[in-house]
mmCIF file of C-alpha atoms and ligand atoms in Angstrom:
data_model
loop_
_atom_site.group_PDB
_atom_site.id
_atom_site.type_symbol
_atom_site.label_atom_id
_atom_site.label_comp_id
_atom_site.label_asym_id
_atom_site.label_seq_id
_atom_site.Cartn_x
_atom_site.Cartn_y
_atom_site.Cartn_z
ATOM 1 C CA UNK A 1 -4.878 -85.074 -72.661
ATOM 2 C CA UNK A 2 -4.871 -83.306 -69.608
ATOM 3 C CA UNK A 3 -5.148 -86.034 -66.067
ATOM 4 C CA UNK A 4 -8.229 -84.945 -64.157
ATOM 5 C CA UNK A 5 -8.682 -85.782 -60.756
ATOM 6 C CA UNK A 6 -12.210 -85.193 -59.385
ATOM 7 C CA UNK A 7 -13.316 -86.544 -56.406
ATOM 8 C CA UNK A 8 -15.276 -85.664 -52.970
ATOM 9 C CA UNK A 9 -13.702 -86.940 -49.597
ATOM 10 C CA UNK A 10 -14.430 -86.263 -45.964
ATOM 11 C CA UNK A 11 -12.273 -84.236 -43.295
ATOM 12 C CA UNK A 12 -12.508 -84.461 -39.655
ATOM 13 C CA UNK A 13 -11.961 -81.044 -38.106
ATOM 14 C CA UNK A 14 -13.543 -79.925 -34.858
ATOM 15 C CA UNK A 15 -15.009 -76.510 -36.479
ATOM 16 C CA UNK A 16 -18.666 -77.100 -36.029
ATOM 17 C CA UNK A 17 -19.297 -74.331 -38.492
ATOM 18 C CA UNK A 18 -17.016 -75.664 -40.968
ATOM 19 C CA UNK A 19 -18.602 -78.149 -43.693
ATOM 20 C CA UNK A 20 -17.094 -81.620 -43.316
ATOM 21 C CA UNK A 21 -17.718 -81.942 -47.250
ATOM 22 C CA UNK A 22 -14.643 -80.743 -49.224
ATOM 23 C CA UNK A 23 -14.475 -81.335 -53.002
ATOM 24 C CA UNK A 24 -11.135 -81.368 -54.661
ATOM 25 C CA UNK A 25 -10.437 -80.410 -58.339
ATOM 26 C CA UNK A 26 -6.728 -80.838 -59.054
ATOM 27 C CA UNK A 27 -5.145 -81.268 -62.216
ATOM 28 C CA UNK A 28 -1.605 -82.656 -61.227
ATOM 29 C CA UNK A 29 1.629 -83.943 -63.272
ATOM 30 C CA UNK A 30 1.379 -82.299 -66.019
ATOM 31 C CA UNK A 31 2.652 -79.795 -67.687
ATOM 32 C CA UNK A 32 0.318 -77.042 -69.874
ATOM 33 C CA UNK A 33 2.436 -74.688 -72.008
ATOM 34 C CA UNK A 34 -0.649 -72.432 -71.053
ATOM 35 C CA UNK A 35 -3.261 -72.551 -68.774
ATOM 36 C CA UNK A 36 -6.623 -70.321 -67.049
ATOM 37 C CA UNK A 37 -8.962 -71.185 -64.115
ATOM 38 C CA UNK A 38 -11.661 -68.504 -62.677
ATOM 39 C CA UNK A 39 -14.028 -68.775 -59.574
ATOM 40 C CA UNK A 40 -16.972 -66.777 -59.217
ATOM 41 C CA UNK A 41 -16.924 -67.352 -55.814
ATOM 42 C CA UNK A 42 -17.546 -70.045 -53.154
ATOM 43 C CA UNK A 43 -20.509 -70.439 -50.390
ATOM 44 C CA UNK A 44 -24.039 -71.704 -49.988
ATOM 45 C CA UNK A 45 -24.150 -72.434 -53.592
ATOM 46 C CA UNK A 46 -25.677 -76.434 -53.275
ATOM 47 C CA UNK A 47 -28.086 -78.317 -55.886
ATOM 48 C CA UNK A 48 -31.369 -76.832 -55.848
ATOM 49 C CA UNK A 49 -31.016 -73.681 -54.663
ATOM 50 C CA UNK A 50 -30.110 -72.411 -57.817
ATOM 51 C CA UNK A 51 -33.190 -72.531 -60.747
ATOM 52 C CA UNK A 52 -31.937 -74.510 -63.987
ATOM 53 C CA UNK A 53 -32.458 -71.449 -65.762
ATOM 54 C CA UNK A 54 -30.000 -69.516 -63.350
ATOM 55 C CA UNK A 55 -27.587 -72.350 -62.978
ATOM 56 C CA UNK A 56 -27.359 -72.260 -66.777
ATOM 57 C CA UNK A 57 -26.455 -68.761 -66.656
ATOM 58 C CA UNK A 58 -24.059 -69.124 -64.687
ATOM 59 C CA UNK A 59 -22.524 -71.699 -66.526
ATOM 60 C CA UNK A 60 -22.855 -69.034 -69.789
ATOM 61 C CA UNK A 61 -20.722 -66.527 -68.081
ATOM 62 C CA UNK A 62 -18.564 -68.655 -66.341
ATOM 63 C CA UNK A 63 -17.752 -70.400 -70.008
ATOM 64 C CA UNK A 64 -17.769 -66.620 -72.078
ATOM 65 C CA UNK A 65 -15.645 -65.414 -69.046
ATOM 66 C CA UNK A 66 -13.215 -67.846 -69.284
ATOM 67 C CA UNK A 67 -12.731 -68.264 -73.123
ATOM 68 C CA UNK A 68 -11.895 -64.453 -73.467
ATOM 69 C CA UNK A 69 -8.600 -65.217 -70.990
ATOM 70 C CA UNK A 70 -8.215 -68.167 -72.845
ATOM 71 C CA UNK A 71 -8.238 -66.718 -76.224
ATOM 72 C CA UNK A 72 -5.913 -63.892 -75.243
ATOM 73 C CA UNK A 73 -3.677 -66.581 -74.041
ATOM 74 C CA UNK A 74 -3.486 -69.174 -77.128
ATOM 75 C CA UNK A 75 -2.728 -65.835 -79.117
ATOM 76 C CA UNK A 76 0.198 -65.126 -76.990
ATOM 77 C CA UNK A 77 -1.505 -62.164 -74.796
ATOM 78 C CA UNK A 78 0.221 -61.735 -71.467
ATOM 79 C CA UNK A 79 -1.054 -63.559 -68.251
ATOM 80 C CA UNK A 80 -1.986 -60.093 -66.881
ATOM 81 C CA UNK A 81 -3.768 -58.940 -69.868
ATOM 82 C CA UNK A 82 -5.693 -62.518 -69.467
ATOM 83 C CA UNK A 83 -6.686 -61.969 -65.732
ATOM 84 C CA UNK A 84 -7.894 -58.433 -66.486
ATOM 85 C CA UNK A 85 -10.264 -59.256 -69.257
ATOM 86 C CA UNK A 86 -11.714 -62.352 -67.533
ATOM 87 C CA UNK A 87 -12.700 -60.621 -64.545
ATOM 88 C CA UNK A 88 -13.543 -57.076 -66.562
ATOM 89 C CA UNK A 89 -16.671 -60.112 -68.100
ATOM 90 C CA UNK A 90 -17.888 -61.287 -64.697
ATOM 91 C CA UNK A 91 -17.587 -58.012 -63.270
ATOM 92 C CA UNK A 92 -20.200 -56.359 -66.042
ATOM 93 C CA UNK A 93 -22.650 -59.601 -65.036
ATOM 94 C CA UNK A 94 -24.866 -59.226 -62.278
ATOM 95 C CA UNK A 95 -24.556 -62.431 -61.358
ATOM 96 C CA UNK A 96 -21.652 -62.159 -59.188
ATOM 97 C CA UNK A 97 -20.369 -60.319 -56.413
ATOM 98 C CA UNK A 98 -18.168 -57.616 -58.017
ATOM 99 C CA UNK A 99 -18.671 -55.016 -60.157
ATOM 100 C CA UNK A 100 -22.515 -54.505 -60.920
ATOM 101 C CA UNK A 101 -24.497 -56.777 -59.021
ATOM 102 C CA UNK A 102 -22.120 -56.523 -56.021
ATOM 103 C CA UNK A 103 -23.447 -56.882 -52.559
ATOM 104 C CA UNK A 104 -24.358 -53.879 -50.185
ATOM 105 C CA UNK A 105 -23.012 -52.229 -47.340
ATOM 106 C CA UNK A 106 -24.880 -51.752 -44.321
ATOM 107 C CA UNK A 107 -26.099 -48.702 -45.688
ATOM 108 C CA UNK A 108 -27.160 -50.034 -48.753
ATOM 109 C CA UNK A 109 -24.361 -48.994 -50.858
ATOM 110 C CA UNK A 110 -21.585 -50.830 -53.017
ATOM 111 C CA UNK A 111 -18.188 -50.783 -51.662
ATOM 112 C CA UNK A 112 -15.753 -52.340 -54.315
ATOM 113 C CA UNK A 113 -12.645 -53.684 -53.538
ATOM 114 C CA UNK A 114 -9.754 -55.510 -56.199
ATOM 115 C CA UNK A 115 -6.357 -56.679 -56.657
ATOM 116 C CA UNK A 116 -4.332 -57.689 -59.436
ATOM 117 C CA UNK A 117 -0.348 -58.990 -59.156
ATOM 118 C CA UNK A 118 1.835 -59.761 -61.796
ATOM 119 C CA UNK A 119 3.886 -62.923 -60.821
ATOM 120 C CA UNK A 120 7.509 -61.906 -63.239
ATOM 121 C CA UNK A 121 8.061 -58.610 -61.515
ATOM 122 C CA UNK A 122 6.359 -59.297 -58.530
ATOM 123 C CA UNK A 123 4.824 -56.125 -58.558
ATOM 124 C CA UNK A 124 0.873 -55.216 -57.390
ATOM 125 C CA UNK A 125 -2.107 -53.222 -57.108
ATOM 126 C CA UNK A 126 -5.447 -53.007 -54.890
ATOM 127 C CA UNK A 127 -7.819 -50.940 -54.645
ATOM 128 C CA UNK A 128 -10.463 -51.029 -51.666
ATOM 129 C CA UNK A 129 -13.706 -48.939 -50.911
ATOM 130 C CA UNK A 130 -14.408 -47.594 -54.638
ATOM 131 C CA UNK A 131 -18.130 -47.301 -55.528
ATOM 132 C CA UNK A 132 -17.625 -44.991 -58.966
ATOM 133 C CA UNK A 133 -15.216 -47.289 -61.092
ATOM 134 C CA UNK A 134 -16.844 -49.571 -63.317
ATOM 135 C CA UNK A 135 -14.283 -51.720 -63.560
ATOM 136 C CA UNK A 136 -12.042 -52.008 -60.044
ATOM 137 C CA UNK A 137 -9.759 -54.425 -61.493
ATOM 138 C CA UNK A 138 -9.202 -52.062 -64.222
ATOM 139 C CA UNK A 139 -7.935 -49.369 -61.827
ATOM 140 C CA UNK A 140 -6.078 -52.193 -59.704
ATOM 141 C CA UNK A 141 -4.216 -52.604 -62.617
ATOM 142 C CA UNK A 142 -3.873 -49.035 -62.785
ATOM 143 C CA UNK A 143 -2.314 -48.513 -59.352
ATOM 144 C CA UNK A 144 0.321 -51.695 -60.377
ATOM 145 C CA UNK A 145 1.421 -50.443 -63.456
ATOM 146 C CA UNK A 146 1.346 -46.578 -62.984
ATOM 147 C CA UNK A 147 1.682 -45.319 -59.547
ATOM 148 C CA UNK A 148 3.903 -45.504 -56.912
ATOM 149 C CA UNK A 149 1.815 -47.294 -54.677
ATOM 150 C CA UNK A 150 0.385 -50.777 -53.960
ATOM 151 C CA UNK A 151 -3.230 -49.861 -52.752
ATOM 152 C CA UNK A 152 -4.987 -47.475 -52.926
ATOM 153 C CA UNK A 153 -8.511 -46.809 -51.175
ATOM 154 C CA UNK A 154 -11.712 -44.551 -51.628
ATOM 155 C CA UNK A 155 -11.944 -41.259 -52.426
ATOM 156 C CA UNK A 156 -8.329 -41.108 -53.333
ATOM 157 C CA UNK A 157 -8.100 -44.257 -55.419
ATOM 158 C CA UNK A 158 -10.978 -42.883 -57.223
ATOM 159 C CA UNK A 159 -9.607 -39.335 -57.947
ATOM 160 C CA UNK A 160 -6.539 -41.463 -59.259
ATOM 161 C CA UNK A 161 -8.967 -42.699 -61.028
ATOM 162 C CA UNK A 162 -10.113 -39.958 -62.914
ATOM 163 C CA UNK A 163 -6.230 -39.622 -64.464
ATOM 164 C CA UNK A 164 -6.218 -43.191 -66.024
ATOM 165 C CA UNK A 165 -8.883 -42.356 -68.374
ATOM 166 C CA UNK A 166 -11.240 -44.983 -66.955
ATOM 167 C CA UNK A 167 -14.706 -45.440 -66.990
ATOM 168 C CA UNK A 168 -16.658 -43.639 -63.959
ATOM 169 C CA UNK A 169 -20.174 -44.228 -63.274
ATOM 170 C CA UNK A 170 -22.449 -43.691 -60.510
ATOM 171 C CA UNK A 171 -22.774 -45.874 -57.838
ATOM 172 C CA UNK A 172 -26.224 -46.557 -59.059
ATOM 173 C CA UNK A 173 -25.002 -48.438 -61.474
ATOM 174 C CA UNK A 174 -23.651 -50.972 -59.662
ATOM 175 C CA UNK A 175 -27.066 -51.638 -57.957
ATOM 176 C CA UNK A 176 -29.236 -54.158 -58.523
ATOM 177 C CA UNK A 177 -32.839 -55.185 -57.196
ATOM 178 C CA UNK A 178 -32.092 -58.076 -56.654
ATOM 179 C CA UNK A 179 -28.786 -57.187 -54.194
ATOM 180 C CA UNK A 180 -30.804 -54.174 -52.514
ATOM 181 C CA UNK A 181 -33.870 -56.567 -51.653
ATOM 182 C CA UNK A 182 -30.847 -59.108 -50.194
ATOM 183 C CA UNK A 183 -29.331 -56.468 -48.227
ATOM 184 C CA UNK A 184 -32.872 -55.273 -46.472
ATOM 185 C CA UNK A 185 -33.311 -59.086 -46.464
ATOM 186 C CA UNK A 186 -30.137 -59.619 -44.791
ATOM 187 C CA UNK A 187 -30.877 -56.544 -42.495
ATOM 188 C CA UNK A 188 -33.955 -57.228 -40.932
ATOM 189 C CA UNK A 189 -33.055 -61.254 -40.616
ATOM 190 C CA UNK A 190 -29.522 -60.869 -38.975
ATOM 191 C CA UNK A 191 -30.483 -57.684 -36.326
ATOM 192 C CA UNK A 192 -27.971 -56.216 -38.305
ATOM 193 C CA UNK A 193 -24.981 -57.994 -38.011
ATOM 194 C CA UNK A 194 -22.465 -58.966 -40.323
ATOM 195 C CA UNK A 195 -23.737 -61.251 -42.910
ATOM 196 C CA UNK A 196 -21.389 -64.272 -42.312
ATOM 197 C CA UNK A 197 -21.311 -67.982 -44.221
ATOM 198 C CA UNK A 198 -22.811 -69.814 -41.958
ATOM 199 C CA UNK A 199 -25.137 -67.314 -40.549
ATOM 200 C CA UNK A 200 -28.057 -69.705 -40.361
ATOM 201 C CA UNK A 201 -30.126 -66.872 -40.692
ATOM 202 C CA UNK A 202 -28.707 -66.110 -44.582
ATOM 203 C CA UNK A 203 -28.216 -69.951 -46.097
ATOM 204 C CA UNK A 204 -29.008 -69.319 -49.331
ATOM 205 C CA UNK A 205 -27.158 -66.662 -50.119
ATOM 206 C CA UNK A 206 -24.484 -67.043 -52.963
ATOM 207 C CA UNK A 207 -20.965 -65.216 -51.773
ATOM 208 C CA UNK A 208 -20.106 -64.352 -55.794
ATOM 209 C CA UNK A 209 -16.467 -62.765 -55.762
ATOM 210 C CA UNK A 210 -14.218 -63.688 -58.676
ATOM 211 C CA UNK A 211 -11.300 -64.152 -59.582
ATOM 212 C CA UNK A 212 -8.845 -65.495 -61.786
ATOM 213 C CA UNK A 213 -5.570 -67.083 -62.436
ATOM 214 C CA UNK A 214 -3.087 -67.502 -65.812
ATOM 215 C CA UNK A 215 -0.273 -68.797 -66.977
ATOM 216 C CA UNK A 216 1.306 -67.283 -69.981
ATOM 217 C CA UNK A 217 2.985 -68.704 -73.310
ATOM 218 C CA UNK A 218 6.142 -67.313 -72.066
ATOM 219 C CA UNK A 219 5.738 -68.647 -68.161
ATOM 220 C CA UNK A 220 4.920 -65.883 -66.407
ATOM 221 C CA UNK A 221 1.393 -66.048 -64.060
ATOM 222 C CA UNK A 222 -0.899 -63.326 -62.889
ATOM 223 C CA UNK A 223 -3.452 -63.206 -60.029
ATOM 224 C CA UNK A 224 -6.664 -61.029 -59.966
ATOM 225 C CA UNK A 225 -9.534 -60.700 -58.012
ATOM 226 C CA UNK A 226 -12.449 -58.483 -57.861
ATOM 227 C CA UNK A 227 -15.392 -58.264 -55.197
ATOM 228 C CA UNK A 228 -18.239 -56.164 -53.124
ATOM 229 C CA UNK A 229 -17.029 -57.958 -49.872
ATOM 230 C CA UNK A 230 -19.505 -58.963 -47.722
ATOM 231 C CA UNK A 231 -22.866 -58.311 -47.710
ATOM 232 C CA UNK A 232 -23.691 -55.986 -44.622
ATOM 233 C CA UNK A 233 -20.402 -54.227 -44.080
ATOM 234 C CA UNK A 234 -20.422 -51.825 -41.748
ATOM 235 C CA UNK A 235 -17.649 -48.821 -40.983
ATOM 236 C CA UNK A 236 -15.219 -48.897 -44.289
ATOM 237 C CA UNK A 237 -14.797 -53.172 -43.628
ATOM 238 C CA UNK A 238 -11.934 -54.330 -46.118
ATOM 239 C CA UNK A 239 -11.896 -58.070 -47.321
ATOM 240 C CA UNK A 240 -9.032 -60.207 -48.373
ATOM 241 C CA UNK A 241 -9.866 -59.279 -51.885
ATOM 242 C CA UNK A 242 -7.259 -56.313 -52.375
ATOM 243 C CA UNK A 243 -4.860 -57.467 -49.697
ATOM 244 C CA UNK A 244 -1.847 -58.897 -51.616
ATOM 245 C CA UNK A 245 -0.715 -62.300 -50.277
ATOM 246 C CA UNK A 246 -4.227 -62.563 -48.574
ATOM 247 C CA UNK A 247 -6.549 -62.781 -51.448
ATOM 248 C CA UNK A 248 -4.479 -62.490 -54.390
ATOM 249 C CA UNK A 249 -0.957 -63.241 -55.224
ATOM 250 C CA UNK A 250 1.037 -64.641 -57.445
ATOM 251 C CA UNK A 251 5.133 -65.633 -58.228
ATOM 252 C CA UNK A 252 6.475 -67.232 -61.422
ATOM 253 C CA UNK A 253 8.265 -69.102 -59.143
ATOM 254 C CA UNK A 254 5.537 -71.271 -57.539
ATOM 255 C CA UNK A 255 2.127 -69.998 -58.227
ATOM 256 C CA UNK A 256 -0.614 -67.715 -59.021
ATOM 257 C CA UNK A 257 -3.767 -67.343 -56.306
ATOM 258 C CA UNK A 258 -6.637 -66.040 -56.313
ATOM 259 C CA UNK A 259 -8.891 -66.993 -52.949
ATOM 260 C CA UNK A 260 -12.781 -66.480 -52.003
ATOM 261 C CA UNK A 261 -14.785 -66.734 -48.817
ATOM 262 C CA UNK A 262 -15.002 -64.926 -45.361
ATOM 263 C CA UNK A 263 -11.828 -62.322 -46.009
ATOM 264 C CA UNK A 264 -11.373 -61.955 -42.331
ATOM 265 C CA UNK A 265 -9.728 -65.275 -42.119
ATOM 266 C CA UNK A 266 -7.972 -64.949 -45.454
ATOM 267 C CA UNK A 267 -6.312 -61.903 -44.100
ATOM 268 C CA UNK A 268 -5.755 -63.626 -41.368
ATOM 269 C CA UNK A 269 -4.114 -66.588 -42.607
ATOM 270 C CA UNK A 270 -2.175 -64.758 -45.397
ATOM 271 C CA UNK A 271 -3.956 -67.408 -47.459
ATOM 272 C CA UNK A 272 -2.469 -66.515 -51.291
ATOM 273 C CA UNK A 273 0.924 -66.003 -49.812
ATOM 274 C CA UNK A 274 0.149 -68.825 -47.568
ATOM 275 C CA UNK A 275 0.098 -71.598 -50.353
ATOM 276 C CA UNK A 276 3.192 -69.802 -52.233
ATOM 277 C CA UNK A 277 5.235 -70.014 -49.236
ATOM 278 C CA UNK A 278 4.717 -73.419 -48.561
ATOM 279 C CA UNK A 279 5.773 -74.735 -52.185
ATOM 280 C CA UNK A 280 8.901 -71.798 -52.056
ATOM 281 C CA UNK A 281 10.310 -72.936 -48.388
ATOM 282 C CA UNK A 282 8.896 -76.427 -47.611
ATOM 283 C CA UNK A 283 9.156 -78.015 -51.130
ATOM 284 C CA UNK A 284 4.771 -78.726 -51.317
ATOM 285 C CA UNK A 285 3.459 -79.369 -54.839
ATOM 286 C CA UNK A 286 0.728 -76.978 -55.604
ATOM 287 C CA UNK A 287 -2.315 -79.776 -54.653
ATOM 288 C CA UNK A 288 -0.037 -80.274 -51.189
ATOM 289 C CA UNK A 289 -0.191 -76.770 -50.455
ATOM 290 C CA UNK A 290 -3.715 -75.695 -51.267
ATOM 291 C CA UNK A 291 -4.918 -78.742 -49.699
ATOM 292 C CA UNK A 292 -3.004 -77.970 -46.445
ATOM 293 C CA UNK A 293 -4.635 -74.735 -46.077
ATOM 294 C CA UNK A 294 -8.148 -75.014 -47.816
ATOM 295 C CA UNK A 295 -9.059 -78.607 -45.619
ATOM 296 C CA UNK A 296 -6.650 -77.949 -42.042
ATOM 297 C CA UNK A 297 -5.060 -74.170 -41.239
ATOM 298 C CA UNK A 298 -8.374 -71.946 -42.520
ATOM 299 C CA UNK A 299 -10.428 -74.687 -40.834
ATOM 300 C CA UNK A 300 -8.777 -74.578 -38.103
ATOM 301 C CA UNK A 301 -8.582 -70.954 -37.960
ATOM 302 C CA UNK A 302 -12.664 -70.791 -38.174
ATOM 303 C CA UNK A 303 -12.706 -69.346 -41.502
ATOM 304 C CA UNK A 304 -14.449 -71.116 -45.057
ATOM 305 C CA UNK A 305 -14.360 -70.734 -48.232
ATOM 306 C CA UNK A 306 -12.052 -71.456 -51.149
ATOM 307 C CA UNK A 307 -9.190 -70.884 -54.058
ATOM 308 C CA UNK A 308 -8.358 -71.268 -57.369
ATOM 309 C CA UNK A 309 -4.383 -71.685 -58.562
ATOM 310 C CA UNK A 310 -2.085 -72.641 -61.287
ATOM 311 C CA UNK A 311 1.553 -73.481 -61.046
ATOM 312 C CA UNK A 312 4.199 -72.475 -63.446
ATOM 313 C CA UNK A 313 4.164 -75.569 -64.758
ATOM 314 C CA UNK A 314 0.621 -75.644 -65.558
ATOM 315 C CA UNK A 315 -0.964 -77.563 -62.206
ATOM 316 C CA UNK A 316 -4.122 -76.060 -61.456
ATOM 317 C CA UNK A 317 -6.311 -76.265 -57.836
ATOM 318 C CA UNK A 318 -9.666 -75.855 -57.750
ATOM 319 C CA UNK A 319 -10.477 -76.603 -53.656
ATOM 320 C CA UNK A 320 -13.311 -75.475 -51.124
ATOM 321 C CA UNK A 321 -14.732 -76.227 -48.296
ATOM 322 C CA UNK A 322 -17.950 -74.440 -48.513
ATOM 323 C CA UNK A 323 -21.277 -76.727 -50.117
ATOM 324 C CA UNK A 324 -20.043 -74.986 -53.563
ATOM 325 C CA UNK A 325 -18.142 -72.991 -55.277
ATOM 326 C CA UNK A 326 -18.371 -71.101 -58.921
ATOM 327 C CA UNK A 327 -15.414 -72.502 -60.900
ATOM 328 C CA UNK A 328 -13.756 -73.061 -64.422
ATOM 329 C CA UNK A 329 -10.253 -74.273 -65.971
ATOM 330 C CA UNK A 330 -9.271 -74.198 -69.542
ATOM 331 C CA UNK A 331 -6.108 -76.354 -69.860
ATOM 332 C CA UNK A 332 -4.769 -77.682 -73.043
ATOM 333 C CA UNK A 333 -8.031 -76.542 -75.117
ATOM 334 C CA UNK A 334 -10.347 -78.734 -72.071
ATOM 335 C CA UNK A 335 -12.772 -76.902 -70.575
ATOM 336 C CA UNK A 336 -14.341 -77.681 -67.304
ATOM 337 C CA UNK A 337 -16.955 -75.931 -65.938
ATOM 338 C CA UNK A 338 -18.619 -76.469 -62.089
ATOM 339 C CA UNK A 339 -20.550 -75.522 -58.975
ATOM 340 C CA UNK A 340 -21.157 -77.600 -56.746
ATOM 341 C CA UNK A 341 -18.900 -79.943 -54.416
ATOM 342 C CA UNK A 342 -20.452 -83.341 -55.716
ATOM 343 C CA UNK A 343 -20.002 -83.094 -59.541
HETATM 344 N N1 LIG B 1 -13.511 -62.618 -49.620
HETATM 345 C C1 LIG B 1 -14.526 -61.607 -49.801
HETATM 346 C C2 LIG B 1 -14.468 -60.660 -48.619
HETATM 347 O O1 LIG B 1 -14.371 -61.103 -47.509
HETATM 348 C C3 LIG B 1 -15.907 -62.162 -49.913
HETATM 349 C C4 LIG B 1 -16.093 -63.239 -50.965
HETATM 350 O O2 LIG B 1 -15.157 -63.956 -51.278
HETATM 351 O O3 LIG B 1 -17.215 -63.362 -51.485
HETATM 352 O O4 LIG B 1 -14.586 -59.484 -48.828
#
């Protein structure tokens, strides 16, 4: 039986935009020959602003999502094979913030960004800026595992594209109503400024990037992670999401990372690489580390949001500290599925 530790506490920090909630989902001593934890990203996502008929679709994905890593996993499937598929599932929903259903630029476009790292050869791939892939974490994967390069952005990562046999669509596709009435929402609400997390102006809005994070039968992890970026984005704005060590990243020999919230301050705080470094050089345990810079450096920084992890010894973090965040494990055949910060 897998020890779960769920509880809510309370952190001082000065940041008055900074929720003094924090919820903590840690799964500690104990080891998983196997393991698989998604987010489908953190935010304004608190009791009763989600329907029960949405919240329960949510928790459909999240659960289908999640079972297709883990079944590729209990059959011996690679971590990176796992991370791909997961996110390839919330990435066809609309209900999160990547692939179709992503949010809009400024100009009322998607803008798709992705990275995917494979933690036994250490090697990567991002794209950033792609609006005819279907699946960016398809041609992240593509850029790791056959090109030279690390990321790759726009118009060139999507005529790469075109020679990896993937699956091109129009942008159209991507749109939905529901995102285009949020962005002229967003527009006329905000004067036109970058949507933010705390933008009082925009509570209510749901920050949906995913991710996901696996460790494999034979010990090796992978990190992916897939998003729109922010809602708003103006003048070819890049998030955390394709920056290796910032949003993603992942080493068999500590962990596997995947982060969501506002990406300036994930870029800024290296946060993936971040939590890595401080189990490699200072000795943390995974909780130690993710704790240190979910609930003290990104706080004090002035950034929010959250991250999912898993050690190579099958330790998983679930932490946040925004009102909520999308998020699933599936350790030792238990599943756990939740949202908010008090459950
Ligand atoms: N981190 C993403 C970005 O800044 C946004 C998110 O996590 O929803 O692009």
């Amino acid at each position: 039986m897998a020890l779960t530790l769920s509880c809510e506490t309370s952190t001082k920090n000065n940041d008055t935009n900074a929720t003094k909630k924090t919820s903590t989902d840690t799964i500690a001593k104990h080891k998983a020959p196997f393991g698989i934890v998604i987010h489908g990203g953190a935010g304004y996502i608190k009791k009763g602003n989600l329907s029960d008929s949405l919240e329960q679709a949510y928790h459909d994905k999240l659960q289908e999502a999640i079972t297709t890593g883990n079944e590729i996993l209990k059959n011996g499937g690679s971590a990176v094979e796992a991370v791909q598929r997961t996110i390839n599932v919330m990435e066809d929903s609309p209900l999160f913030n990547s692939g179709k259903g992503a949010v809009l630029t400024n100009e009322e476009l998607p803008e798709l960004d992705a990275s995917i790292m494979d933690g036994k050869s250490l090697n990567a791939g991002g794209v950033a800026g792609i609006s005819t892939v279907k699946n960016p974490i398809n041609l992240a994967y593509e850029v790791m595992e056959n090109s030279d390069h690390v990321l790759l952005a726009r118009e060139g990562a999507e005529a790469f594209a075109k020679t990896r046999n993937l699956e091109i669509v129009d942008p159209e596709y991507f749109i939905t109503n529901k995102q285009l009435q949020n962005i002229q929402r967003i527009k006329r609400e905000s004067k036109n400024k970058q949507a933010t997390f705390y933008n009082s102006d925009i509570n209510g809005t749901k920050f949906g990037t995913v991710g996901c994070v696996a460790l494999d039968k034979n010990g090796n992890l992978a990190a992916g992670t897939s998003t729109g970026g922010m809602a708003n984005k103006k003048w070819g704005r890049i998030g955390d999401s394709p920056i290796i060590g910032a949003g993603t990243y992942a080493n068999n020999k500590t962990c596997a990372v995947s982060g969501t919230g506002w990406g300036e301050y994930y870029i800024r705080g290296v946060v993936a690489y971040d939590i890595s470094a401080l189990m490699e050089y200072k000795g943390l345990s995974l909780a130690e580390a993710v704790k240190k810079v979910i609930y003290e450096k990104q706080p004090d920084l002035g950034g929010n949001g959250g991250i999912i992890a898993i050690d190579h010894l099958g330790n998983i973090a679930m932490e946040f500290n925004t009102p909520g965040m999308f998020r699933a494990s599936y350790l030792n055949d238990e599943l756990t599925i939740k949202m908010y910060a008090k459950e």
